[in-house]
CSV table of C-alpha atoms and ligand atoms in Angstrom, one decimal:
chain,number,residue,atom,x,y,z
L,1,MET,CA,-16.6,58.5,-124.1
L,2,THR,CA,-14.4,55.0,-124.5
L,3,GLU,CA,-11.5,55.2,-121.9
L,4,ILE,CA,-7.7,54.2,-123.9
L,5,PHE,CA,-5.0,53.4,-121.4
L,6,THR,CA,-2.3,54.8,-123.1
L,7,GLY,CA,0.8,54.2,-120.7
L,8,SER,CA,2.8,51.2,-121.4
L,9,PHE,CA,4.1,47.9,-119.3
L,10,THR,CA,6.7,47.4,-120.0
L,11,GLN,CA,8.3,51.2,-119.0
L,12,GLN,CA,10.7,50.6,-115.8
L,13,GLU,CA,11.2,53.9,-113.2
L,14,PRO,CA,15.0,55.2,-113.9
L,15,ILE,CA,18.0,53.6,-112.4
L,16,PRO,CA,18.8,56.3,-108.9
L,17,GLU,CA,21.3,58.9,-109.8
L,18,GLU,CA,23.3,57.0,-107.1
L,19,GLY,CA,24.2,53.9,-108.7
L,20,ILE,CA,24.3,56.5,-112.4
L,21,ALA,CA,27.2,58.2,-110.7
L,22,ALA,CA,28.3,54.6,-108.6
L,23,ALA,CA,28.6,53.3,-112.7
L,24,LEU,CA,30.0,55.7,-114.6
L,25,GLU,CA,32.9,55.4,-112.2
L,26,VAL,CA,33.4,51.7,-111.9
L,27,LEU,CA,33.6,53.0,-115.8
L,28,ARG,CA,35.9,55.5,-115.5
L,29,HIS,CA,38.2,53.0,-113.7
L,30,GLY,CA,37.5,50.1,-115.9
L,31,ARG,CA,37.3,47.9,-113.8
L,32,LEU,CA,34.9,45.8,-113.7
L,33,HIS,CA,35.4,42.6,-113.2
L,34,ARG,CA,34.7,41.7,-109.5
L,35,TYR,CA,38.3,40.1,-108.7
L,36,ASN,CA,40.2,43.4,-110.5
L,37,THR,CA,40.4,45.5,-107.7
L,38,VAL,CA,43.5,47.8,-106.0
L,39,PRO,CA,44.8,47.4,-102.9
L,40,ASP,CA,42.4,47.9,-99.8
L,41,GLU,CA,39.6,48.7,-102.8
L,42,ILE,CA,36.9,46.5,-101.9
L,43,SER,CA,34.6,45.7,-104.7
L,44,HIS,CA,30.7,46.7,-105.4
L,45,THR,CA,29.6,43.0,-106.3
L,46,ALA,CA,31.2,41.8,-102.5
L,47,LEU,CA,29.8,45.0,-101.2
L,48,LEU,CA,26.5,43.8,-102.4
L,49,GLU,CA,26.6,40.4,-101.7
L,50,GLU,CA,27.4,41.8,-98.1
L,51,GLU,CA,24.7,43.8,-98.2
L,52,PHE,CA,21.7,41.1,-100.1
L,53,ALA,CA,23.3,38.8,-97.6
L,54,ALA,CA,22.5,41.4,-94.6
L,55,LEU,CA,18.9,42.5,-96.4
L,56,THR,CA,17.8,38.8,-96.3
L,57,GLY,CA,19.9,37.8,-93.5
L,58,ALA,CA,21.1,34.7,-94.2
L,59,ARG,CA,24.5,34.3,-93.3
L,60,PHE,CA,26.1,33.1,-97.0
L,61,CYS,CA,25.2,35.5,-100.6
L,62,LEU,CA,26.5,34.5,-103.6
L,63,ALA,CA,25.5,37.4,-106.6
L,64,VAL,CA,25.2,35.9,-110.3
L,65,ALA,CA,24.5,36.8,-114.2
L,66,SER,CA,21.7,35.7,-113.4
L,67,GLY,CA,18.8,34.2,-111.9
L,68,GLY,CA,17.8,30.9,-114.2
L,69,TYR,CA,21.8,30.8,-113.2
L,70,ALA,CA,21.1,31.3,-109.2
L,71,MET,CA,19.2,27.9,-109.9
L,72,SER,CA,21.1,25.3,-111.5
L,73,THR,CA,23.6,26.4,-109.2
L,74,ALA,CA,22.1,25.4,-106.2
L,75,LEU,CA,21.0,21.8,-107.8
L,76,ARG,CA,24.8,21.7,-108.1
L,77,ALA,CA,25.1,22.8,-104.8
L,78,VAL,CA,23.0,21.3,-103.5
L,79,GLY,CA,24.9,17.4,-105.2
L,80,VAL,CA,22.0,17.4,-107.6
L,81,VAL,CA,23.1,15.2,-110.3
L,82,PRO,CA,22.7,13.6,-114.1
L,83,GLY,CA,19.7,11.8,-114.1
L,84,ASP,CA,18.0,12.7,-111.5
L,85,ARG,CA,14.6,14.1,-111.1
L,86,VAL,CA,14.2,17.1,-108.9
L,87,LEU,CA,10.0,18.4,-108.5
L,88,THR,CA,8.6,21.6,-109.5
L,89,ASN,CA,5.7,23.8,-110.1
L,90,ALA,CA,3.9,23.3,-113.5
L,91,PHE,CA,3.4,26.9,-113.1
L,92,THR,CA,6.0,28.7,-113.1
L,93,LEU,CA,9.0,29.8,-115.8
L,94,ALA,CA,11.3,28.8,-118.3
L,95,PRO,CA,13.8,29.1,-116.8
L,96,VAL,CA,13.0,26.7,-113.4
L,97,PRO,CA,12.4,23.7,-116.2
L,98,GLY,CA,15.2,24.7,-117.9
L,99,ALA,CA,17.8,25.0,-114.6
L,100,ILE,CA,17.4,21.4,-114.5
L,101,ALA,CA,17.2,20.2,-117.3
L,102,SER,CA,20.5,22.2,-117.4
L,103,VAL,CA,22.3,19.6,-115.1
L,104,GLY,CA,20.6,17.5,-116.7
L,105,ALA,CA,18.2,16.4,-114.4
L,106,GLU,CA,14.3,16.0,-115.5
L,107,PRO,CA,11.6,18.1,-113.5
L,108,VAL,CA,8.5,16.6,-111.6
L,109,PHE,CA,5.8,19.2,-112.2
L,110,VAL,CA,3.6,19.8,-109.5
L,111,GLY,CA,-0.2,21.1,-110.2
L,112,VAL,CA,-0.8,24.6,-109.5
L,113,THR,CA,-4.6,25.4,-107.2
L,114,GLU,CA,-6.6,27.8,-108.2
L,115,ASP,CA,-5.0,30.0,-105.2
L,116,LEU,CA,-2.1,29.8,-108.6
L,117,THR,CA,-0.2,28.3,-105.3
L,118,ILE,CA,1.8,24.3,-105.4
L,119,ASP,CA,-1.2,22.7,-105.1
L,120,LEU,CA,0.5,20.6,-101.5
L,121,ASN,CA,-1.7,17.5,-101.6
L,122,ASP,CA,-0.6,17.3,-105.0
L,123,LEU,CA,3.4,17.6,-103.5
L,124,ALA,CA,2.6,15.1,-101.0
L,125,GLN,CA,1.6,12.2,-103.3
L,126,LYS,CA,4.6,12.8,-105.4
L,127,VAL,CA,7.2,13.8,-103.0
L,128,GLY,CA,8.7,10.5,-102.9
L,129,GLN,CA,9.8,11.2,-106.1
L,130,ALA,CA,12.9,13.0,-105.3
L,131,SER,CA,15.1,14.4,-102.9
L,132,VAL,CA,15.2,17.8,-104.2
L,133,LEU,CA,12.2,20.0,-104.7
L,134,LEU,CA,12.8,23.5,-106.9
L,135,LEU,CA,9.7,25.1,-105.5
L,136,SER,CA,9.1,28.6,-107.8
L,137,HIS,CA,6.9,31.4,-106.5
L,138,MET,CA,5.7,32.2,-109.3
L,139,ARG,CA,3.7,35.5,-110.3
L,140,GLY,CA,5.4,36.7,-106.5
L,141,HIS,CA,2.5,33.7,-105.0
L,142,ILE,CA,3.8,31.9,-101.4
L,143,CYS,CA,2.0,28.9,-100.9
L,144,ASP,CA,1.6,27.6,-97.6
L,145,MET,CA,5.4,27.2,-96.7
L,146,ALA,CA,5.1,25.5,-93.3
L,147,ARG,CA,3.0,22.7,-95.2
L,148,LEU,CA,5.5,22.9,-97.4
L,149,MET,CA,8.1,22.4,-95.8
L,150,ASP,CA,6.4,19.8,-93.2
L,151,ILE,CA,6.6,17.7,-96.0
L,152,CYS,CA,9.1,18.1,-97.5
L,153,ASP,CA,10.9,17.4,-94.1
L,154,ALA,CA,8.8,14.1,-93.3
L,155,ALA,CA,10.2,13.0,-96.9
L,156,GLY,CA,13.9,14.1,-96.6
L,157,VAL,CA,13.5,16.9,-99.8
L,158,THR,CA,16.3,19.7,-99.4
L,159,VAL,CA,14.0,22.6,-100.7
L,160,VAL,CA,15.5,24.8,-103.5
L,161,GLU,CA,13.8,28.1,-103.7
L,162,ASP,CA,13.3,30.7,-107.0
L,163,CYS,CA,12.0,33.4,-105.5
L,164,ALA,CA,12.4,35.5,-109.0
L,165,HIS,CA,9.1,37.3,-108.1
L,166,THR,CA,9.5,36.8,-104.1
L,167,MET,CA,11.9,39.3,-103.3
L,168,GLY,CA,11.1,41.3,-100.5
L,169,ALA,CA,7.9,39.7,-99.7
L,170,GLY,CA,7.8,36.9,-97.1
L,171,TRP,CA,5.7,34.4,-95.7
L,172,ASP,CA,4.6,34.4,-91.6
L,173,GLY,CA,7.6,37.5,-91.4
L,174,VAL,CA,10.4,35.5,-92.5
L,175,VAL,CA,11.8,36.4,-95.5
L,176,SER,CA,11.1,34.8,-98.6
L,177,GLY,CA,14.6,32.7,-100.2
L,178,ARG,CA,14.6,31.5,-96.2
L,179,HIS,CA,12.6,28.1,-96.3
L,180,GLY,CA,14.4,26.4,-97.9
L,181,VAL,CA,18.7,25.7,-98.3
L,182,THR,CA,18.5,28.0,-100.5
L,183,GLY,CA,17.2,31.4,-102.5
L,184,CYS,CA,17.4,32.2,-105.5
L,185,TYR,CA,16.8,36.0,-107.4
L,186,SER,CA,16.4,37.7,-110.5
L,187,CYS,CA,17.9,41.2,-111.3
L,188,GLN,CA,16.1,40.9,-114.3
L,189,THR,CA,14.9,44.3,-115.6
L,190,TYR,CA,11.1,42.9,-115.4
L,191,LYS,CA,11.8,41.9,-111.3
L,192,HIS,CA,12.3,43.7,-108.3
L,193,VAL,CA,15.8,45.1,-109.2
L,194,ASN,CA,16.9,46.3,-112.7
L,195,SER,CA,20.3,45.8,-113.4
L,196,GLY,CA,19.3,44.7,-116.8
L,197,GLU,CA,20.8,40.6,-115.7
L,198,GLY,CA,21.8,39.5,-112.7
L,199,GLY,CA,20.8,36.8,-109.7
L,200,PHE,CA,21.4,35.8,-106.3
L,201,LEU,CA,21.9,32.6,-104.3
L,202,ILE,CA,21.6,32.4,-100.8
L,203,THR,CA,22.1,30.0,-97.6
L,204,ASP,CA,23.2,28.9,-94.5
L,205,GLU,CA,24.8,26.2,-95.4
L,206,GLU,CA,28.6,26.5,-95.2
L,207,GLU,CA,29.5,23.6,-98.1
L,208,VAL,CA,26.5,24.5,-100.3
L,209,ALA,CA,27.6,28.6,-100.4
L,210,ALA,CA,31.5,28.1,-100.5
L,211,ARG,CA,30.6,24.9,-103.6
L,212,ALA,CA,28.6,28.1,-105.2
L,213,VAL,CA,31.3,30.6,-105.3
L,214,ILE,CA,33.6,27.7,-106.7
L,215,LEU,CA,30.5,26.6,-109.6
L,216,SER,CA,30.3,30.9,-110.2
L,217,GLY,CA,34.3,30.9,-111.6
L,218,SER,CA,35.9,31.7,-108.2
L,219,TYR,CA,39.1,30.5,-109.5
L,220,MET,CA,40.9,30.6,-105.8
L,221,LEU,CA,40.3,34.1,-105.1
L,222,TYR,CA,37.2,32.8,-103.4
L,223,GLU,CA,39.4,35.0,-100.0
L,224,ARG,CA,38.1,38.3,-101.8
L,225,HIS,CA,34.2,37.6,-101.1
L,226,ARG,CA,32.9,38.5,-97.9
L,227,ALA,CA,29.5,37.1,-97.6
L,228,ALA,CA,31.7,33.5,-98.1
L,229,PRO,CA,31.9,30.7,-95.4
L,230,SER,CA,35.7,30.5,-93.8
L,231,PRO,CA,38.7,29.2,-96.5
L,232,GLU,CA,39.0,25.8,-94.8
L,233,VAL,CA,35.1,25.1,-95.9
L,234,PHE,CA,37.0,25.9,-99.6
L,235,GLU,CA,39.8,22.9,-98.7
L,236,ARG,CA,37.5,20.4,-98.3
L,237,VAL,CA,35.5,21.2,-101.6
L,238,LYS,CA,38.0,23.4,-103.8
L,239,TYR,CA,39.4,20.1,-105.7
L,240,VAL,CA,35.6,18.7,-106.5
L,241,THR,CA,33.6,21.5,-107.8
L,242,PRO,CA,33.9,22.7,-111.4
L,243,ASN,CA,34.0,26.2,-112.5
L,244,ILE,CA,31.0,27.0,-114.4
L,245,SER,CA,31.6,30.8,-115.5
L,246,GLY,CA,28.7,32.8,-114.6
L,247,ARG,CA,29.8,35.6,-112.0
L,248,MET,CA,28.2,39.1,-110.2
L,249,ASP,CA,30.3,42.3,-112.3
L,250,ASN,CA,31.2,45.4,-110.6
L,251,LEU,CA,29.2,47.8,-113.1
L,252,ARG,CA,25.5,45.4,-112.7
L,253,ALA,CA,26.6,45.5,-109.1
L,254,SER,CA,27.1,49.1,-108.3
L,255,ILE,CA,23.8,50.4,-109.9
L,256,LEU,CA,22.1,47.8,-107.8
L,257,ARG,CA,23.6,48.6,-104.9
L,258,PRO,CA,21.8,51.7,-104.3
L,259,GLN,CA,17.9,49.7,-105.2
L,260,LEU,CA,18.2,47.5,-102.5
L,261,ARG,CA,18.5,50.4,-100.1
L,262,THR,CA,15.0,51.4,-101.3
L,263,LEU,CA,13.1,47.9,-102.5
L,264,GLN,CA,11.4,48.2,-98.9
L,265,ASP,CA,9.2,52.0,-100.0
L,266,GLN,CA,9.7,50.3,-103.7
L,267,VAL,CA,7.3,47.3,-102.3
L,268,ILE,CA,4.8,50.0,-100.3
L,269,ARG,CA,4.3,51.8,-103.9
L,270,TRP,CA,4.0,48.1,-105.8
L,271,ASN,CA,1.6,47.5,-103.4
L,272,GLU,CA,-0.5,50.7,-103.2
L,273,ARG,CA,-1.2,50.2,-107.3
L,274,TYR,CA,-1.8,46.9,-106.8
L,275,ARG,CA,-4.5,46.9,-104.5
L,276,VAL,CA,-6.1,49.7,-106.4
L,277,VAL,CA,-6.3,46.9,-110.1
L,278,GLU,CA,-7.7,44.2,-107.7
L,279,GLU,CA,-9.9,46.5,-105.5
L,280,GLY,CA,-11.4,47.8,-109.4
L,281,LEU,CA,-11.9,44.6,-111.0
L,282,ARG,CA,-13.4,42.8,-107.5
L,283,ASP,CA,-17.2,41.2,-108.2
L,284,THR,CA,-16.5,41.8,-112.1
L,285,PRO,CA,-18.3,38.8,-112.2
L,286,GLY,CA,-17.0,36.0,-114.6
L,287,LEU,CA,-13.7,36.5,-112.4
L,288,ARG,CA,-11.8,35.2,-110.0
L,289,LEU,CA,-9.1,37.2,-108.3
L,290,THR,CA,-6.6,35.1,-105.7
L,291,HIS,CA,-6.9,35.0,-102.4
L,292,ARG,CA,-3.5,36.5,-101.4
L,293,PRO,CA,-3.7,35.0,-97.6
L,294,GLU,CA,-3.1,37.3,-94.2
L,295,ALA,CA,0.3,35.2,-93.7
L,296,GLU,CA,1.6,36.5,-97.5
L,297,GLY,CA,3.6,39.3,-97.3
L,298,PHE,CA,3.8,39.5,-101.3
L,299,VAL,CA,4.9,41.8,-103.6
L,300,GLY,CA,2.2,43.0,-105.8
L,301,SER,CA,4.9,43.4,-109.2
L,302,CYS,CA,2.0,41.7,-111.2
L,303,LEU,CA,-1.6,40.3,-111.0
L,304,GLN,CA,-3.0,37.4,-111.6
L,305,PHE,CA,-7.1,36.5,-112.4
L,306,LEU,CA,-8.7,34.1,-114.0
L,307,LEU,CA,-11.9,33.5,-116.2
L,308,LEU,CA,-12.3,29.7,-114.9
L,309,ASP,CA,-14.2,27.6,-117.6
L,310,TRP,CA,-14.3,30.4,-120.6
L,311,SER,CA,-14.0,29.0,-123.3
L,312,VAL,CA,-11.0,30.3,-125.6
L,313,GLU,CA,-12.8,31.8,-128.0
L,314,ARG,CA,-14.7,34.1,-124.9
L,315,VAL,CA,-11.0,35.1,-124.1
L,316,LEU,CA,-9.4,35.9,-127.2
L,317,ASP,CA,-12.4,38.2,-127.3
L,318,VAL,CA,-11.5,40.0,-123.7
L,319,LEU,CA,-8.1,39.8,-124.2
L,320,LYS,CA,-8.2,41.6,-127.9
L,321,ARG,CA,-11.4,44.0,-126.6
L,322,CYS,CA,-8.4,45.0,-123.3
L,323,ALA,CA,-5.8,45.4,-126.6
L,324,ALA,CA,-7.7,47.8,-128.0
L,325,ARG,CA,-8.2,49.5,-125.1
L,326,GLY,CA,-4.7,49.9,-124.3
L,327,VAL,CA,-4.4,47.5,-121.7
L,328,GLU,CA,-1.8,44.9,-122.7
L,329,LEU,CA,-3.0,41.6,-120.5
L,330,LYS,CA,-1.0,37.6,-121.2
L,331,TRP,CA,-2.6,34.7,-121.0
L,332,PHE,CA,-0.9,30.9,-120.3
L,333,GLY,CA,-3.7,29.3,-121.6
L,334,ALA,CA,-2.8,29.6,-124.9
L,335,PRO,CA,-1.3,26.8,-127.0
L,336,GLU,CA,1.5,28.1,-128.4
L,337,PRO,CA,3.4,30.1,-126.1
L,338,VAL,CA,3.5,34.4,-126.5
L,339,ALA,CA,6.2,36.6,-124.5
L,340,PHE,CA,6.5,34.6,-121.3
L,341,THR,CA,3.9,32.7,-121.1
L,342,SER,CA,4.0,29.4,-121.2
L,343,ARG,CA,3.2,26.0,-120.0
L,344,TYR,CA,4.5,22.9,-118.7
L,345,ASP,CA,3.3,20.8,-121.6
L,346,SER,CA,4.8,23.0,-124.5
L,347,TRP,CA,8.7,22.2,-122.3
L,348,ARG,CA,8.8,19.5,-124.9
L,349,TYR,CA,12.4,18.0,-123.1
L,350,ALA,CA,10.6,17.1,-120.3
L,351,PRO,CA,8.0,15.1,-119.8
L,352,SER,CA,4.5,14.8,-118.2
L,353,ALA,CA,1.7,13.4,-117.9
L,354,PRO,CA,-1.4,15.2,-118.7
L,355,MET,CA,-2.6,17.2,-115.1
L,356,PRO,CA,-6.7,18.1,-116.7
L,357,ALA,CA,-6.8,20.0,-113.3
L,358,THR,CA,-3.6,22.4,-114.4
L,359,ASP,CA,-4.9,22.4,-117.6
L,360,ARG,CA,-8.1,23.6,-116.3
L,361,ILE,CA,-6.4,26.9,-114.1
L,362,LEU,CA,-4.0,27.5,-117.0
L,363,ALA,CA,-6.8,27.6,-119.8
L,364,GLY,CA,-8.5,30.3,-117.9
L,365,LEU,CA,-5.0,32.0,-116.4
L,366,ILE,CA,-4.4,35.8,-117.4
L,367,ASP,CA,-1.7,38.1,-116.2
L,368,MET,CA,-0.6,41.6,-116.1
L,369,ARG,CA,2.4,43.2,-114.9
L,370,ILE,CA,2.5,46.6,-112.4
L,371,PRO,CA,5.7,48.9,-113.3
L,372,LEU,CA,5.7,50.8,-111.0
L,373,THR,CA,5.8,53.9,-113.0
L,374,PHE,CA,2.2,53.6,-113.3
L,375,SER,CA,0.5,56.3,-111.1
L,376,LEU,CA,-2.3,54.8,-109.2
L,377,GLU,CA,-5.0,56.8,-111.2
L,378,ASP,CA,-3.5,54.9,-114.2
L,379,CYS,CA,-4.4,51.2,-111.7
L,380,ALA,CA,-7.8,52.9,-111.9
L,381,GLN,CA,-7.8,53.3,-114.4
L,382,ILE,CA,-6.8,49.9,-116.4
L,383,ALA,CA,-9.0,48.3,-113.6
L,384,ARG,CA,-11.9,50.1,-115.1
L,385,ILE,CA,-11.4,48.8,-119.3
L,386,ILE,CA,-10.7,45.0,-117.5
L,387,ARG,CA,-13.4,45.2,-115.9
L,388,ALA,CA,-15.9,46.6,-118.6
L,389,GLU,CA,-14.0,44.1,-121.1
L,390,VAL,CA,-15.4,41.2,-119.1
L,391,SER,CA,-18.5,42.2,-117.9
L,392,ALA,CA,-19.4,42.8,-121.9
L,393,VAL,CA,-18.2,39.4,-122.9
L,394,TYR,CA,-19.4,37.2,-120.2
L,395,GLN,CA,-22.5,38.8,-120.6
L,396,LEU,CA,-22.9,37.9,-124.6
L,397,ASP,CA,-22.3,34.6,-124.0
L,398,THR,CA,-24.6,33.9,-120.3
L,399,PRO,CA,-28.3,33.1,-121.4
L,400,GLU,CA,-30.9,35.5,-120.5
L,401,LEU,CA,-31.9,34.0,-117.0
W,1,PLP,C1,12.9,35.7,-114.4
W,1,PLP,C2,12.0,35.0,-113.5
W,1,PLP,C3,13.6,33.7,-113.2
W,1,PLP,C4,15.1,33.8,-113.7
W,1,PLP,O1,14.8,34.8,-114.5
W,1,PLP,P1,16.6,35.3,-115.5
W,1,PLP,O2,15.8,35.9,-116.6
W,1,PLP,O3,17.5,33.8,-115.8
W,1,PLP,O4,17.2,35.5,-114.9
W,1,PLP,C5,12.8,32.7,-112.9
W,1,PLP,N1,11.8,32.3,-112.1
W,1,PLP,C6,10.8,32.8,-112.7
W,1,PLP,C7,9.5,32.6,-112.3
W,1,PLP,C8,11.1,34.3,-112.8
W,1,PLP,O5,9.4,35.5,-113.9
């Protein structure tokens, strides 16, 4: 009998009971705005920032309205101005070039390797074209950070990290988001903590932190922040930094705080699931898994594989066959962006030169989510289905030996 998977690729786990209780309390007292506190009260938002700073080891943390907002704020805070060029990954999600465009800057796209990390040779060639790199650890793949930092440091390029898929991850024991000047995270439903929308920005640089706080819309209430620099630092920047409101609120902060406490356990659960899918797909003819280096402490909340140099028809056939058996896969090679997939050349507001080596990877790149609502048996079944369908299509088109 043909197996069919009946689970949902978009179903999250519930918010922890502790978070629900805290959220109800916030709803009952009604002080949702982060600066709306009674005497001696510390808002959930301020506590959340303090807790995230402790979790990542950063000196300063700001909670904001989205991951995209964290990135545009980071770019402004490190001094990007309209007309600047900003290096970034050709393989990333739309909010990344969008953050660059939102500050009036222009992306310079850097290619992707078969292991889905930024192509450091391409970066080394292009690094002279900008003074900031918005590095996206897209789908959780972390490049050789030591080499990346060498290239950027030698060229005087400031690194801002997009850690939307690497909250809880690290490189060579260093928390992801702590190599660059700032790290930006997302708390959107499909990331590693879930408040619907939300984000964090971390940094050790006091003026970057002070500018970010004022940019986010602190009015002149910055002294209520606990993971922020001292008031003298704000004195230096407060008259020259615009307010571009994008604050976190106490309702979302209240449901995030307990999730930060269980993040490390969730990472273990994601990786157990990832390894089951990976094992199930290993050595499937025609399918290339991404190599995950020893130094990469990743979070397996999604998995990618390459059908490298397959024709469009065969890739579409695999997607159709898997979908018919309940396995929802996304393809980054489609000429028209579908769901969250997109290609650098579909961001037409940002001019780009053709990148044939990157096009070859994107044309074969398949992505699947691994929500924690999947059991290990679900993961094994999904892998069996993908393996069977990829093998079937591969054999169809492969001439007899
Ligand atoms: C989700 C995501 C973001 C930020 O998304 P928001 O929806 O703005 O929170 C940034 N980069 C990548 C790679 C993402 O996947």
